[in-house]
C-alpha positions as a printed NumPy array, in Angstrom:
array([[-14.046,  98.609, 100.78 ],
       [-16.77 ,  96.434, 102.333],
       [-15.706,  93.255, 100.495],
       [-19.295,  92.065, 100.081],
       [-20.428,  90.527,  96.799],
       [-23.978,  90.814,  95.46 ],
       [-24.524,  94.22 ,  97.048],
       [-24.966,  97.752,  95.731],
       [-23.95 , 100.683,  97.958],
       [-26.467, 103.507,  97.694],
       [-25.15 , 105.918, 100.334],
       [-22.65 , 106.2  , 103.17 ],
       [-22.602, 108.736, 105.978],
       [-21.466, 109.273, 109.526],
       [-24.374, 109.089, 111.959],
       [-23.782, 110.893, 115.229],
       [-26.512, 111.396, 117.777],
       [-26.882, 111.625, 121.536],
       [-28.68 , 108.256, 121.433],
       [-25.509, 106.478, 120.285],
       [-22.419, 106.001, 122.457],
       [-20.177, 106.7  , 119.434],
       [-20.55 , 107.829, 115.812],
       [-21.318, 105.077, 113.271],
       [-20.508, 104.824, 109.571],
       [-23.928, 103.907, 108.183],
       [-23.834, 102.346, 104.715],
       [-27.171, 102.066, 102.914],
       [-27.149,  99.011, 100.65 ],
       [-29.415,  96.773,  98.609],
       [-29.065,  93.356,  96.989],
       [-28.237,  93.468,  93.27 ],
       [-31.169,  93.223,  90.874],
       [-32.177,  89.659,  90.097],
       [-30.629,  88.388,  93.307],
       [-33.862,  87.925,  95.297],
       [-33.877,  84.547,  97.012],
       [-36.033,  82.926,  99.644],
       [-34.336,  83.261, 103.037],
       [-35.534,  79.79 , 104.045],
       [-34.842,  77.545, 101.032],
       [-32.413,  79.758,  99.079],
       [-34.188,  79.455,  95.713],
       [-34.604,  82.445,  93.397],
       [-38.11 ,  83.804,  93.788],
       [-40.128,  86.734,  92.433],
       [-40.552,  89.769,  94.633],
       [-43.784,  90.026,  96.594],
       [-43.578,  93.574,  97.972],
       [-41.111,  96.089,  99.368],
       [-41.273,  94.585, 102.823],
       [-42.087,  96.134, 106.117],
       [-39.052,  98.144, 107.012],
       [-35.356,  98.691, 107.304],
       [-32.879,  96.207, 108.805],
       [-29.376,  96.761, 110.189],
       [-26.333,  94.495, 110.292],
       [-23.119,  95.163, 112.154],
       [-20.134,  94.897, 109.806],
       [-16.413,  94.879, 110.47 ],
       [-15.058,  98.164, 111.765],
       [-13.429, 100.475, 109.248],
       [-10.47 , 102.013, 111.052],
       [-11.901, 103.695, 114.131],
       [-15.468, 103.681, 112.766],
       [-18.11 , 101.158, 113.678],
       [-19.882, 100.161, 110.433],
       [-23.534,  99.206, 110.005],
       [-25.147,  98.063, 106.777],
       [-28.721,  99.33 , 106.42 ],
       [-31.223,  98.015, 103.873],
       [-34.935,  98.088, 103.157],
       [-35.819,  94.429, 102.889],
       [-38.219,  93.231, 100.197],
       [-40.233,  90.064, 100.621],
       [-40.468,  87.172,  98.171],
       [-43.248,  84.718,  97.467],
       [-42.099,  81.112,  97.694],
       [-44.51 ,  78.223,  96.971],
       [-43.001,  76.081,  99.727],
       [-42.15 ,  78.701, 102.33 ],
       [-44.844,  81.321, 101.802],
       [-44.193,  85.057, 101.829],
       [-40.85 ,  85.63 , 103.571],
       [-38.166,  88.307, 103.775],
       [-35.642,  87.929, 100.966],
       [-32.197,  86.567, 101.771],
       [-29.25 ,  88.959, 101.635],
       [-25.803,  87.96 , 100.346],
       [-23.989,  89.537, 103.3  ],
       [-25.659,  87.842, 106.292],
       [-27.241,  84.616, 107.459],
       [-31.044,  84.714, 107.827],
       [-32.026,  86.158, 111.197],
       [-28.538,  87.433, 112.038],
       [-27.847,  91.039, 113.051],
       [-24.217,  90.68 , 111.912],
       [-22.597,  90.293, 108.49 ],
       [-20.874,  87.044, 107.593],
       [-17.5  ,  88.839, 107.631],
       [-18.091,  90.153, 111.153],
       [-19.129,  86.7  , 112.362],
       [-16.049,  85.123, 110.735],
       [-13.767,  87.687, 112.385],
       [-15.402,  87.11 , 115.769],
       [-15.146,  83.328, 115.428],
       [-11.482,  83.52 , 114.427],
       [-10.664,  85.852, 117.324],
       [-12.321,  83.385, 119.699],
       [ -9.702,  80.808, 118.633],
       [ -6.826,  83.035, 119.757],
       [ -8.321,  84.995, 122.667],
       [-10.872,  84.525, 125.419],
       [-14.489,  85.558, 125.12 ],
       [-14.131,  88.633, 127.365],
       [-11.203,  89.959, 125.3  ],
       [-13.025,  89.377, 121.997],
       [-16.21 ,  91.045, 123.207],
       [-14.226,  94.096, 124.342],
       [-12.239,  94.291, 121.109],
       [-15.345,  94.046, 118.896],
       [-17.559,  96.154, 121.19 ],
       [-20.242,  93.502, 121.563],
       [-21.707,  91.865, 124.637],
       [-19.812,  88.915, 126.115],
       [-22.717,  86.574, 125.383],
       [-23.018,  87.882, 121.808],
       [-19.383,  86.972, 121.065],
       [-19.981,  83.438, 122.331],
       [-23.244,  83.075, 120.415],
       [-21.611,  84.215, 117.169],
       [-18.7  ,  81.794, 117.566],
       [-21.078,  78.931, 118.342],
       [-23.357,  79.74 , 115.379],
       [-20.383,  80.181, 113.031],
       [-18.94 ,  76.83 , 114.085],
       [-22.2  ,  75.067, 113.174],
       [-22.837,  76.892, 109.852],
       [-19.285,  76.605, 108.502],
       [-19.14 ,  72.802, 108.587]])
C-alpha cells in the first residue's frame, strides 16, 4: 500500500486530536534489519544506540487521508562521519517528506503552478517550491 522498499510496518492507526486540523493516518515503521546505513556517506554501519526520538515524514495521501510515517531512529557509528542518525530507505537525509511525496510534488510542479500544487498537497507554498528545487538537484 505504501510502495516503500526496505521498510517494515509495525502499526497503522487514525490519529484525531484537537491539535490537528484533520485526522491523519499514522503508520509506524522501521527500516528492515541489517539495513542500517550512515545518513552521510551511505555505507552499512553497526548500530550505536536507539537514537534520541521519533521522526515523522509526510507521505502521499491515501484516498482522503493524510499519511505520516513515524519511526524511532537509531544512530550508527561511522569511522568517517562519527555518530549520526541512520539513513532511512524512504526519505532523503534531513527531509520531512518521503521520496514518493517529493517526486509527486516535483511532477505536479511541471504541470501546475506552485500555488495550485501547494493547495492540492496541503503544504505551504514555499514548501512546494523547496521540494521541487531539491528534487531537481537530487534526481540528476
